[in-house]
Amino acid sequence: MTTEGSLAENRLQRLRALLAADRSGSARSTVSLACERCVVELGVSGAGATVLSRLGGADGDGQTSRGLVHATNEVSAGLEDLQLTVGEGPCLDAFASGGPVLVSDLAAATARWPGFGPAACELGAAAVFSFPLQIGVVQLGSLDLYRDTPGPLTRAELTDALILGDLATEGVVADLDGHGVDDLSWLADPHVEVHQAAGMVQTQLRSSTEVALIRLRGYAYTHNLTLAEVARQVVARTLLFTEDGR
């Protein structure tokens, strides 16, 4: 093993031991502990992890649905929800590309995500870093980090982020516990309601799932609501979508 390989192995063992210590006497999942360890080890302001799946076609051209697994603070949760609402952002890019998305100065890169970028800056994010959670070619989700000041991850921080992403992936696999990656019903999260609402809107509009999600996102964006809030109204039947109306 090369010196560099030995260093990476040492870092892996160190982080695995830290997570084991964090888990001692706690019922919390590896995913949530990995997110919080990211904040401690990487000098980031917050971290979130999500499980993602494709809706509407096995060829990968459908919409991406997401359920929040864990967020370390309100800003992290807000960034995850924002990406779900506008349908763009580093999380989705990491999921689509299978590689990390590293933006050290978000204010200088808002044109990349016109829906996500300016709003993310308003939430308090100055830099964002997303890492895919995957096993081989099987995509499970993403680990998403943000800083409230601009600046890149150092080489050591990037290495640790990749390792913590792998450890979080192990946690997601354990949490899935027999569920397919297209089954998000196990998530105790309001985002799951979005999938139920999409099915209801699909029936109301006699449309595809993709069109239903676009209409939900459009309504959320134009009414300054989160997608979860719109979904809640749809499920409660206080909001109805029509083919010729809203």
GROMACS .gro file of N, CA, C and O in nm, residues 24 51 62 67 86 99 108 127 145 167 224:
model
   44
   24SER      N    1  -2.222   0.507   2.066
   24SER     CA    2  -2.226   0.434   2.193
   24SER      C    3  -2.335   0.489   2.285
   24SER      O    4  -2.338   0.607   2.318
   51VAL      N    5  -3.208   1.062   0.076
   51VAL     CA    6  -3.223   0.947  -0.013
   51VAL      C    7  -3.300   0.994  -0.134
   51VAL      O    8  -3.399   1.066  -0.121
   62GLY      N    9  -3.667   1.042  -1.570
   62GLY     CA   10  -3.781   1.090  -1.493
   62GLY      C   11  -3.740   1.193  -1.389
   62GLY      O   12  -3.624   1.231  -1.378
   67GLY      N   13  -3.628   1.222  -0.004
   67GLY     CA   14  -3.674   1.226   0.134
   67GLY      C   15  -3.558   1.266   0.223
   67GLY      O   16  -3.449   1.211   0.211
   86VAL      N   17  -3.740   2.376  -0.603
   86VAL     CA   18  -3.705   2.435  -0.734
   86VAL      C   19  -3.654   2.331  -0.833
   86VAL      O   20  -3.643   2.358  -0.953
   99GLY      N   21  -2.057   1.218  -0.907
   99GLY     CA   22  -1.934   1.273  -0.854
   99GLY      C   23  -1.962   1.393  -0.766
   99GLY      O   24  -2.073   1.447  -0.767
  108ALA      N   25  -2.086   3.377  -0.638
  108ALA     CA   26  -2.024   3.397  -0.769
  108ALA      C   27  -2.072   3.294  -0.871
  108ALA      O   28  -2.033   3.299  -0.988
  127ALA      N   29  -2.103   2.869   0.061
  127ALA     CA   30  -2.033   2.764  -0.013
  127ALA      C   31  -2.111   2.635   0.007
  127ALA      O   32  -2.166   2.611   0.115
  145LEU      N   33  -2.322   1.953   0.222
  145LEU     CA   34  -2.258   2.038   0.322
  145LEU      C   35  -2.267   2.184   0.279
  145LEU      O   36  -2.272   2.213   0.159
  167LEU      N   37  -1.931   0.622   0.476
  167LEU     CA   38  -1.987   0.572   0.601
  167LEU      C   39  -2.136   0.604   0.611
  167LEU      O   40  -2.215   0.524   0.662
  224ASN      N   41  -4.448   3.128  -0.294
  224ASN     CA   42  -4.347   3.140  -0.188
  224ASN      C   43  -4.372   3.042  -0.075
  224ASN      O   44  -4.365   3.075   0.044
   0.00000   0.00000   0.00000
